[in-house]
GROMACS .gro file of N, CA, C and O in nm:
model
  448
    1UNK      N    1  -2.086  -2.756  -7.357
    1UNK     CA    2  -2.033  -2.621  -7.339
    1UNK      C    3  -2.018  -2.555  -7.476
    1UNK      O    4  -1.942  -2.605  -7.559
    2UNK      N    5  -2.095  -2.432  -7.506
    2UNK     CA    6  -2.047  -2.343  -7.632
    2UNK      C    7  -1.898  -2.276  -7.628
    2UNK      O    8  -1.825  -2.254  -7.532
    3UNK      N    9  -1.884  -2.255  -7.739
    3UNK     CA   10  -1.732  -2.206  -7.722
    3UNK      C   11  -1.683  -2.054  -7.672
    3UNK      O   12  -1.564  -2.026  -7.667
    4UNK      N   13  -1.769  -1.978  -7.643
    4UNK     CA   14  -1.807  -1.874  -7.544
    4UNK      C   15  -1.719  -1.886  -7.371
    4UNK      O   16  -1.629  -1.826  -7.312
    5UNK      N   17  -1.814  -2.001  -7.346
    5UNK     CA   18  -1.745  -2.084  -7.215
    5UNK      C   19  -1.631  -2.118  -7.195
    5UNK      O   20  -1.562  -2.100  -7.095
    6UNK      N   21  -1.596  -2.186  -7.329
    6UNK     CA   22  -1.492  -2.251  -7.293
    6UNK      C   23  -1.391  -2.178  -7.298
    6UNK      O   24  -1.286  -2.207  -7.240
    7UNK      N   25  -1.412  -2.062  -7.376
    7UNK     CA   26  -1.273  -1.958  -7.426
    7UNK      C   27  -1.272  -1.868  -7.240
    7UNK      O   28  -1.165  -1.835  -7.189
    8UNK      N   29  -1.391  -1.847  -7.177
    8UNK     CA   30  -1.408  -1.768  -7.093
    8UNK      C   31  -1.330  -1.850  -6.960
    8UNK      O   32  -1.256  -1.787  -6.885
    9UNK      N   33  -1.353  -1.980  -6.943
    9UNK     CA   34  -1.282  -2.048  -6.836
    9UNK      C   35  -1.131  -2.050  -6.854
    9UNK      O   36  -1.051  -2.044  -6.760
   10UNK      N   37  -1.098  -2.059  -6.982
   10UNK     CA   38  -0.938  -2.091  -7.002
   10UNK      C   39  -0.865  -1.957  -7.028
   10UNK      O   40  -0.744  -1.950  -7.046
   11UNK      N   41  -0.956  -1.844  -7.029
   11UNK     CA   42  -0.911  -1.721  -6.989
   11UNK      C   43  -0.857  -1.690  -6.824
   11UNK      O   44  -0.747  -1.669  -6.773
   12UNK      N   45  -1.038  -1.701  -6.757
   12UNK     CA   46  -0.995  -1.668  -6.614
   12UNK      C   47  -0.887  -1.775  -6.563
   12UNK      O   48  -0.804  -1.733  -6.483
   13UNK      N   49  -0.880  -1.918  -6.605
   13UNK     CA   50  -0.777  -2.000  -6.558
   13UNK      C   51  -0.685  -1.954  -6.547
   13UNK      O   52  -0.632  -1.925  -6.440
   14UNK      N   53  -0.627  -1.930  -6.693
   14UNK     CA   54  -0.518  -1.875  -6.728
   14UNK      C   55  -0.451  -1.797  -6.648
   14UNK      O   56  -0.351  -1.832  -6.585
   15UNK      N   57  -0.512  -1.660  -6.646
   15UNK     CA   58  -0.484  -1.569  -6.560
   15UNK      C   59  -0.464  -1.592  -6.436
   15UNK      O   60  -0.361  -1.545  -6.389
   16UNK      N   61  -0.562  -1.677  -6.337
   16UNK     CA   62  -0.473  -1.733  -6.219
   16UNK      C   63  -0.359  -1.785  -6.203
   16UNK      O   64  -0.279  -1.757  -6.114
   17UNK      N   65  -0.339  -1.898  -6.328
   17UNK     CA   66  -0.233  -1.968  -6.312
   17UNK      C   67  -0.070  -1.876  -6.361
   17UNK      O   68   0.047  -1.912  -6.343
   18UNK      N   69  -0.129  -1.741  -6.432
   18UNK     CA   70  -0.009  -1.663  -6.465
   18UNK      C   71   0.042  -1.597  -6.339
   18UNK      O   72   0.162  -1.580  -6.318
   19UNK      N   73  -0.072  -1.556  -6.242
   19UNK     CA   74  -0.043  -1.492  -6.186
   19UNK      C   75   0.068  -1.583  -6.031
   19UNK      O   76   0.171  -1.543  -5.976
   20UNK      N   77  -0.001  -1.691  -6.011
   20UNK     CA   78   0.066  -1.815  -5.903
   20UNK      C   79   0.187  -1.791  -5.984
   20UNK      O   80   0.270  -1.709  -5.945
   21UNK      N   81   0.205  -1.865  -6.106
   21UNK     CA   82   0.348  -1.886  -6.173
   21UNK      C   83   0.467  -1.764  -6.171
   21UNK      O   84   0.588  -1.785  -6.183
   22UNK      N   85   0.392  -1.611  -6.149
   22UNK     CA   86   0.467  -1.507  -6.148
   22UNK      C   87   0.530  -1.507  -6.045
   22UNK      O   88   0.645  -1.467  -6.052
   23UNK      N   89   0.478  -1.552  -5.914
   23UNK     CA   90   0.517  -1.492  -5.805
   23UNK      C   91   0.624  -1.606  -5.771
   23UNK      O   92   0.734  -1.572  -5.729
   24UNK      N   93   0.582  -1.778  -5.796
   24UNK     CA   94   0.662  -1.807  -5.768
   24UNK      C   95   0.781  -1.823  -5.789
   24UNK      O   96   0.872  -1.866  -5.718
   25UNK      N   97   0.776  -1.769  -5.945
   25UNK     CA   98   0.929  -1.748  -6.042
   25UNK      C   99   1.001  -1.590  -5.990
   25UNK      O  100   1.112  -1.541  -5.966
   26UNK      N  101   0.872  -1.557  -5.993
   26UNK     CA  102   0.990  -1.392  -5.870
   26UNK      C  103   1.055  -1.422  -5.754
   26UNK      O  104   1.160  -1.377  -5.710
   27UNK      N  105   0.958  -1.528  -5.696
   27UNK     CA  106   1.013  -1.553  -5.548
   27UNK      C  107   1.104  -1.642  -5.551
   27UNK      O  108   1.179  -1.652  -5.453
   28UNK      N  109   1.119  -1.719  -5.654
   28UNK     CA  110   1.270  -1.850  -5.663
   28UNK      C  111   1.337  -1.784  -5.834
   28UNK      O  112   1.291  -1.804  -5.947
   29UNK      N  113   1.454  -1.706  -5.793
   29UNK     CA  114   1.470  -1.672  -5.969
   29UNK      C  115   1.563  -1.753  -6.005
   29UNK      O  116   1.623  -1.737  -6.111
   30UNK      N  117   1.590  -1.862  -5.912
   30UNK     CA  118   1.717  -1.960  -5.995
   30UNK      C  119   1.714  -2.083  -6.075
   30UNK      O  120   1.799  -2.139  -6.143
   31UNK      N  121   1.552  -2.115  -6.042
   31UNK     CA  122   1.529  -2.234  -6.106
   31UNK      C  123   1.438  -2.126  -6.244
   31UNK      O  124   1.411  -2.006  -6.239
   32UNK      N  125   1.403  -2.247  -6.378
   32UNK     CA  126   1.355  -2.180  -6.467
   32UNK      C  127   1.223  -2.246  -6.489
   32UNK      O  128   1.157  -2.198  -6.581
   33UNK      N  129   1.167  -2.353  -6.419
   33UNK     CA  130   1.076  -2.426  -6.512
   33UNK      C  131   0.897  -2.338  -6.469
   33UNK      O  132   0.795  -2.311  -6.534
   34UNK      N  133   0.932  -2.324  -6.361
   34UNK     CA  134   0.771  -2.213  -6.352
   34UNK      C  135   0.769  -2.091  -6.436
   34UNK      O  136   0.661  -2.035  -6.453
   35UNK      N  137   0.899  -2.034  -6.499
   35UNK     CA  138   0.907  -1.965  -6.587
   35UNK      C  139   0.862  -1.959  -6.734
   35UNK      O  140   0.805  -1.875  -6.803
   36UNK      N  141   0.909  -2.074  -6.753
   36UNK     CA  142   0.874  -2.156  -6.864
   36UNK      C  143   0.731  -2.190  -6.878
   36UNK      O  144   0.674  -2.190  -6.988
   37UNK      N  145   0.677  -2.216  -6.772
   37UNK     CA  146   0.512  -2.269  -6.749
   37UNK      C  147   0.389  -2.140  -6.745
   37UNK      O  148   0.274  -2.142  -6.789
   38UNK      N  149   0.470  -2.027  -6.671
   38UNK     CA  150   0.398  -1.899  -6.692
   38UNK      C  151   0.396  -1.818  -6.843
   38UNK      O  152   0.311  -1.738  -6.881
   39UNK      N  153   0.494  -1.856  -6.900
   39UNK     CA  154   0.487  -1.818  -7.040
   39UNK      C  155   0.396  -1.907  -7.123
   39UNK      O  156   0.336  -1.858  -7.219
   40UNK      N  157   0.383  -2.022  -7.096
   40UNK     CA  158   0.273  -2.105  -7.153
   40UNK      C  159   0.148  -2.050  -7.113
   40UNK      O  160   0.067  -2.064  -7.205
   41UNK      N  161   0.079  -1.969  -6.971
   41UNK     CA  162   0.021  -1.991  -6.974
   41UNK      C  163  -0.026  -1.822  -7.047
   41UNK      O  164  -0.126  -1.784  -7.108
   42UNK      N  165   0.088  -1.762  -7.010
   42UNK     CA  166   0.072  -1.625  -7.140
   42UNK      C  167  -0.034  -1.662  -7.212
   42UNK      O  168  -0.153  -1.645  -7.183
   43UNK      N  169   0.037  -1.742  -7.364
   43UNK     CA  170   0.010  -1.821  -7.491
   43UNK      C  171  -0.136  -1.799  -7.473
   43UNK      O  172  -0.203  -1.710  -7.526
   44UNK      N  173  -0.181  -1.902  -7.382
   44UNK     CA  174  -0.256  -1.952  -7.337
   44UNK      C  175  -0.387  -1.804  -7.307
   44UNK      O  176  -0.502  -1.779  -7.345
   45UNK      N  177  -0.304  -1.752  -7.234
   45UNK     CA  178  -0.452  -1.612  -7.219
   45UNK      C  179  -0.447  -1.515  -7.320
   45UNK      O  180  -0.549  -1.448  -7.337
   46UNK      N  181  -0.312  -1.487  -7.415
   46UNK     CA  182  -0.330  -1.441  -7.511
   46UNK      C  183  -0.446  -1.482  -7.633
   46UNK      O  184  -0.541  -1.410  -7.665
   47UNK      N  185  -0.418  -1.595  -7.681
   47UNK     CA  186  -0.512  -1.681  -7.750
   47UNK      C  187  -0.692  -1.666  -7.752
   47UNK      O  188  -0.774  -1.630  -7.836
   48UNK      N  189  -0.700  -1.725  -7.588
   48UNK     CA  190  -0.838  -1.730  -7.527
   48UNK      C  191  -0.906  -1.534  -7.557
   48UNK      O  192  -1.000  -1.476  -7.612
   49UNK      N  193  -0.797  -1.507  -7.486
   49UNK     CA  194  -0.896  -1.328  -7.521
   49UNK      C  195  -0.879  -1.302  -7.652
   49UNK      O  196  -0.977  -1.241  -7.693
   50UNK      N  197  -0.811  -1.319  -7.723
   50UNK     CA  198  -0.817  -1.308  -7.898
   50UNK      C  199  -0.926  -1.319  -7.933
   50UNK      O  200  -0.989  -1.221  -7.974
   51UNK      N  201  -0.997  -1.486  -7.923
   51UNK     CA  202  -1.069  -1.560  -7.906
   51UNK      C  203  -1.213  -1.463  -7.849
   51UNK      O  204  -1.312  -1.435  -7.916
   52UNK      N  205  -1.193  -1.436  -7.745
   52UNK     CA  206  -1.315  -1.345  -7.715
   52UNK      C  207  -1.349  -1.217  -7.765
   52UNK      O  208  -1.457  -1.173  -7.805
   53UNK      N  209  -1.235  -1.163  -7.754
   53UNK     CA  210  -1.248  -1.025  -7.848
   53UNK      C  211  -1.308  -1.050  -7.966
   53UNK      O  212  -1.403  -0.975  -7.989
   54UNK      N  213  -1.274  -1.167  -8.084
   54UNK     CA  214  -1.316  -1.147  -8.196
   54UNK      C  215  -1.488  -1.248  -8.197
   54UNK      O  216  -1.569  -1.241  -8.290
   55UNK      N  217  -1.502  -1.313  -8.102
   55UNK     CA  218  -1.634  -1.375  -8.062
   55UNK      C  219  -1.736  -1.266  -8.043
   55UNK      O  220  -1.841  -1.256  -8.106
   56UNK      N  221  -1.683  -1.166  -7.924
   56UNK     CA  222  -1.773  -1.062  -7.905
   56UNK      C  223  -1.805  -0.958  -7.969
   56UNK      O  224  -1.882  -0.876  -7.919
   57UNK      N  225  -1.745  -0.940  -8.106
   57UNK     CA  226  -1.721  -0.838  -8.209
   57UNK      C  227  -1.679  -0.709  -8.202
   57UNK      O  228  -1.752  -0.612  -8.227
   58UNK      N  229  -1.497  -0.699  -8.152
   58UNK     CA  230  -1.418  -0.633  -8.102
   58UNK      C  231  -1.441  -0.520  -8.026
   58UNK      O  232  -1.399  -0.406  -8.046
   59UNK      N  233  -1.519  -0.566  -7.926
   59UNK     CA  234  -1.599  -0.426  -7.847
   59UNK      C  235  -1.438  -0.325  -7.783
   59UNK      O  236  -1.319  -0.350  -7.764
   60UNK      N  237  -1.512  -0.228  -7.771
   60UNK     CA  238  -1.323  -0.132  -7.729
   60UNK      C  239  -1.296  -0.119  -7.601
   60UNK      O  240  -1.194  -0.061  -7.563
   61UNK      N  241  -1.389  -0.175  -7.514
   61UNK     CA  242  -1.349  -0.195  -7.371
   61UNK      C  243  -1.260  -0.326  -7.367
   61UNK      O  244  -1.157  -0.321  -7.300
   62UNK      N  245  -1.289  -0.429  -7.426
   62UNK     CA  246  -1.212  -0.517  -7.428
   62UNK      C  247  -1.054  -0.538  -7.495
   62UNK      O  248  -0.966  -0.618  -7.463
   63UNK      N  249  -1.055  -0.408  -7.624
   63UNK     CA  250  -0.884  -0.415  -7.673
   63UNK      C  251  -0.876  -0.337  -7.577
   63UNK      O  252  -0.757  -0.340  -7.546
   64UNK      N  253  -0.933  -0.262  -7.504
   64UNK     CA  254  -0.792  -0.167  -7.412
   64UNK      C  255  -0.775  -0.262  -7.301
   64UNK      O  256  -0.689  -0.244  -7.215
   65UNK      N  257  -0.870  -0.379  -7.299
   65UNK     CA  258  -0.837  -0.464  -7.184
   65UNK      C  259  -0.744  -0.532  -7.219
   65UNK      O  260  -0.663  -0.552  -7.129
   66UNK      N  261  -0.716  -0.586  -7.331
   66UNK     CA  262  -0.629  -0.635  -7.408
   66UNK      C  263  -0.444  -0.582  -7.466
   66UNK      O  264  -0.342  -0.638  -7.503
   67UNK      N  265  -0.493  -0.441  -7.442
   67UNK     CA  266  -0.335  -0.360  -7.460
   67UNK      C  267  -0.279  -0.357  -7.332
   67UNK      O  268  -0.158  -0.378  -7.319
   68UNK      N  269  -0.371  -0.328  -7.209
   68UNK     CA  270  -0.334  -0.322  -7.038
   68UNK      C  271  -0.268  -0.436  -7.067
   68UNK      O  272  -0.154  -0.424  -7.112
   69UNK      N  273  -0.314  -0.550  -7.049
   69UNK     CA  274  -0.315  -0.701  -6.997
   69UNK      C  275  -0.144  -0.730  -7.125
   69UNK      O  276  -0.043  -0.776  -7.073
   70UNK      N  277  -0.146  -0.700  -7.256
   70UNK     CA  278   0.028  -0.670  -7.288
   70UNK      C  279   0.110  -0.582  -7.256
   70UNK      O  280   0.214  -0.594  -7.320
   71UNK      N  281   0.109  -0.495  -7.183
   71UNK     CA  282   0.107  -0.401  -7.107
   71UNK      C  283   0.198  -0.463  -6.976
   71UNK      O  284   0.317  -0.447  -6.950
   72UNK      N  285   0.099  -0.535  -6.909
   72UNK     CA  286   0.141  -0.605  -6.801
   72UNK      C  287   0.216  -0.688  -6.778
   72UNK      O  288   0.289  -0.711  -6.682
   73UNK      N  289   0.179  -0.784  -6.959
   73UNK     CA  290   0.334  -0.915  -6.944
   73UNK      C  291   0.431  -0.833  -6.954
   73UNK      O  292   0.524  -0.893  -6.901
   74UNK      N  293   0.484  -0.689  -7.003
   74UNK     CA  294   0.599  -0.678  -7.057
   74UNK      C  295   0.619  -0.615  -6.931
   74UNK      O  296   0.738  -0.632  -6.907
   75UNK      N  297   0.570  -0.557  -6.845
   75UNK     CA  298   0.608  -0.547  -6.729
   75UNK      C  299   0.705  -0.678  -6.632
   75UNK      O  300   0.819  -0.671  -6.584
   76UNK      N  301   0.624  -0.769  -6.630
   76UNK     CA  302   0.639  -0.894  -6.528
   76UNK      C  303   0.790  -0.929  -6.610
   76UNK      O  304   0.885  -0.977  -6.548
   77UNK      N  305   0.797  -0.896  -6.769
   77UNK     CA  306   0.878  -0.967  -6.772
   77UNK      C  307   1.006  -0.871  -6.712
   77UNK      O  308   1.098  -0.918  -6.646
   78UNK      N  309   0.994  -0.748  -6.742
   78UNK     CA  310   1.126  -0.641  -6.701
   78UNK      C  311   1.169  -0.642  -6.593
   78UNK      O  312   1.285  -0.616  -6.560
   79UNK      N  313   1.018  -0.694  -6.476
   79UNK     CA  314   1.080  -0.726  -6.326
   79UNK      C  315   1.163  -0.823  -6.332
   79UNK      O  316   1.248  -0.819  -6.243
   80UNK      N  317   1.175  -0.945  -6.433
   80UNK     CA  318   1.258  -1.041  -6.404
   80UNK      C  319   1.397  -1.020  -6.425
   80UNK      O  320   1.496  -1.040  -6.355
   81UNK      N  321   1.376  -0.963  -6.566
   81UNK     CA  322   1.527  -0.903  -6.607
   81UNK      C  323   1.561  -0.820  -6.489
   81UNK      O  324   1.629  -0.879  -6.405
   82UNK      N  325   1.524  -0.684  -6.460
   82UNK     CA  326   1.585  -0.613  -6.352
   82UNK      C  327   1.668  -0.708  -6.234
   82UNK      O  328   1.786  -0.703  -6.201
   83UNK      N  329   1.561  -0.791  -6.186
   83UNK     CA  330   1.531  -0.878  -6.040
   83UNK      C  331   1.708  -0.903  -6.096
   83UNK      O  332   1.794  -0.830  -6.045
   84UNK      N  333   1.742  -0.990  -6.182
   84UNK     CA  334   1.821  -1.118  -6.230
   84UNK      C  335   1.950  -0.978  -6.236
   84UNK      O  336   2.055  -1.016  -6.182
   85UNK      N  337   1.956  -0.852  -6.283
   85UNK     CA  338   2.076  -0.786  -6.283
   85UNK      C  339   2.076  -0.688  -6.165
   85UNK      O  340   2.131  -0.578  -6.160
   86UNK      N  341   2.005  -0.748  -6.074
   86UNK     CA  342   2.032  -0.655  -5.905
   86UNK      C  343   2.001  -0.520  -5.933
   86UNK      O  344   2.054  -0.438  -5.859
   87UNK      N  345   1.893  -0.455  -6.066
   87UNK     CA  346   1.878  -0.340  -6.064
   87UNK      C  347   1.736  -0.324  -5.984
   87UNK      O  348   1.650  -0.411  -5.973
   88UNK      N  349   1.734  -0.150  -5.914
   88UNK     CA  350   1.598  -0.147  -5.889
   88UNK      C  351   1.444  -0.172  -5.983
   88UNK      O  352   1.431  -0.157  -6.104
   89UNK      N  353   1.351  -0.208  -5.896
   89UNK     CA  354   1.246  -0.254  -6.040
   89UNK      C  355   1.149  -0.204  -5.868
   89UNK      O  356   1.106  -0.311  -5.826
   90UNK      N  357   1.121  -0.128  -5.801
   90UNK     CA  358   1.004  -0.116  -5.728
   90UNK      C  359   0.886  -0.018  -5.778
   90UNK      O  360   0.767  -0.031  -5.750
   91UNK      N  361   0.935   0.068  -5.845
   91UNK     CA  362   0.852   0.144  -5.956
   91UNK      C  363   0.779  -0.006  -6.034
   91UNK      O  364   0.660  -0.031  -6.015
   92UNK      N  365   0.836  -0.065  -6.091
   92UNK     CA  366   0.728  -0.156  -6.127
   92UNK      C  367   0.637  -0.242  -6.087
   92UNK      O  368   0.542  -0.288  -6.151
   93UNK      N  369   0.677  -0.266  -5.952
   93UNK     CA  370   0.553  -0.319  -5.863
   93UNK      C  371   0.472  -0.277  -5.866
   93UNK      O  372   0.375  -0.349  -5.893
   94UNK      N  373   0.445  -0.108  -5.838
   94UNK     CA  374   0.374   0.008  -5.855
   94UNK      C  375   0.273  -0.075  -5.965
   94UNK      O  376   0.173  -0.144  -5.945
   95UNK      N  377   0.344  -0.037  -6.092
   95UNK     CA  378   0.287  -0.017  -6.223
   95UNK      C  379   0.246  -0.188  -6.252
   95UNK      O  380   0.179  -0.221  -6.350
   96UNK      N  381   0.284  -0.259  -6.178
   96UNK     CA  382   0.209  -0.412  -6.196
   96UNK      C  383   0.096  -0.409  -6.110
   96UNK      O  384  -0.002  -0.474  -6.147
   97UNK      N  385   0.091  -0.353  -6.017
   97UNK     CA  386  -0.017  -0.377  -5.933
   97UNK      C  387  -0.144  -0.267  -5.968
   97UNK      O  388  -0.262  -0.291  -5.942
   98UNK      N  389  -0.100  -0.153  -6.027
   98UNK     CA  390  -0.227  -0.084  -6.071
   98UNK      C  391  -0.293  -0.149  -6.182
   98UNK      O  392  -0.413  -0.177  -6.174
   99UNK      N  393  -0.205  -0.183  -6.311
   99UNK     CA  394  -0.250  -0.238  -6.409
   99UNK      C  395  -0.276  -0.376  -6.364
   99UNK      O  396  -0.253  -0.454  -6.457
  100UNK      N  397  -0.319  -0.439  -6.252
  100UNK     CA  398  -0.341  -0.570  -6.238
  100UNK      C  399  -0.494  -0.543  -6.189
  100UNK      O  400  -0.584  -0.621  -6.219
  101UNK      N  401  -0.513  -0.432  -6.115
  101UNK     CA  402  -0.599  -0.365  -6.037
  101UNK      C  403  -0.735  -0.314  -6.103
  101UNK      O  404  -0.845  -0.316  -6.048
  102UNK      N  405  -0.694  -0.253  -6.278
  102UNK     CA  406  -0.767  -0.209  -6.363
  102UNK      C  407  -0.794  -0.362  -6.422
  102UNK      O  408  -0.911  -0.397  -6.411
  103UNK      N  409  -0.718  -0.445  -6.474
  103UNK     CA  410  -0.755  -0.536  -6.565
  103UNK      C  411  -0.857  -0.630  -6.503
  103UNK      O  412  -0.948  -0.672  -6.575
  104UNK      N  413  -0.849  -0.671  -6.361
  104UNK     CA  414  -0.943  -0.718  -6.325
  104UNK      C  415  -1.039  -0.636  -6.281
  104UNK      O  416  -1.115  -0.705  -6.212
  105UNK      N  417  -1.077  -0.522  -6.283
  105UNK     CA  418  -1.171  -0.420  -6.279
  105UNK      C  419  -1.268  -0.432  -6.380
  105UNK      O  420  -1.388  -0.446  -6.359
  106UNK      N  421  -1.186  -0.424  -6.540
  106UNK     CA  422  -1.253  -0.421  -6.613
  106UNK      C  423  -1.309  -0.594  -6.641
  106UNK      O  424  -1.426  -0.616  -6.671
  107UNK      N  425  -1.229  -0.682  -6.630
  107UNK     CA  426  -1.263  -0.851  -6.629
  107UNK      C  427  -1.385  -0.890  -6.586
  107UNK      O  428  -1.460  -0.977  -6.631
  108UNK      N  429  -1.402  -0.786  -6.458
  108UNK     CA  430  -1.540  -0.873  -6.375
  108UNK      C  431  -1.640  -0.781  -6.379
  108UNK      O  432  -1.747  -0.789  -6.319
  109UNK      N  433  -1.597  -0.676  -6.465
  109UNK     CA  434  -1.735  -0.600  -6.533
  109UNK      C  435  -1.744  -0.466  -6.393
  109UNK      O  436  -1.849  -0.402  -6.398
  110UNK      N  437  -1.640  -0.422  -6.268
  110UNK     CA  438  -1.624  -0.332  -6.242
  110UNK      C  439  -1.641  -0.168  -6.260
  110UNK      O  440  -1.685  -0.077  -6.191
  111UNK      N  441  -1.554  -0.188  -6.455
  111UNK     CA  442  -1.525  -0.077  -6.514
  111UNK      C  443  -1.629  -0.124  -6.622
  111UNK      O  444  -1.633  -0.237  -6.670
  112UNK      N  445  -1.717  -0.014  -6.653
  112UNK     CA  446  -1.756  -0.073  -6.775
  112UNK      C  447  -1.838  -0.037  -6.774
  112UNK      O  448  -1.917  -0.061  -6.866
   0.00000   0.00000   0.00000
């Protein structure tokens, strides 16, 4: 495997496994350790698209895929905070699910 591949699998991984880990840490907010594991896998897709961005020679479809996609953790994370102080956060469902909507738009070559 070139390192193309490998950055590209542990991207899309990533991103699945952020996305499983989100829901199930939204859907149980009392325990912490899928919390903990979705932030790893952050790390983890942060890195890998770094990784691609600067492989592919910073094309600009990809940093704005890249500002969405930080964009989006800081979202997921505000739902938690909100979730955890009983404030409303359904406006951000909104705004998680469009920007989830575009990022894999642009991911699978949709937008572009």
């Amino acid at each position: 495997m070139d390192l193309q591949s490998i950055l590209y699998e542990a991207h899309s991984g990533s991103w699945a496994f952020l996305i499983i880990f989100f829901l199930i840490s939204y859907l149980f907010p009392k325990q912490k350790v899928t919390m903990m594991i979705e932030r790893l896998f952050v790390v983890i897709m942060i890195l890998s698209g770094a990784g691609m961005v600067l492989l592919y020679g910073f094309p600009l479809l990809s940093i704005i895929k890249g500002v969405l996609a930080l964009i989006f953790i800081g979202v997921m994370e505000m739902m938690f905070v909100r979730r955890r102080a009983g404030q409303k956060h359904a406006m951000f469902w909104v705004i998680w699910i469009i920007l989830f909507a575009i990022i894999l738009s642009i991911g699978y070559d949709v937008i572009g």
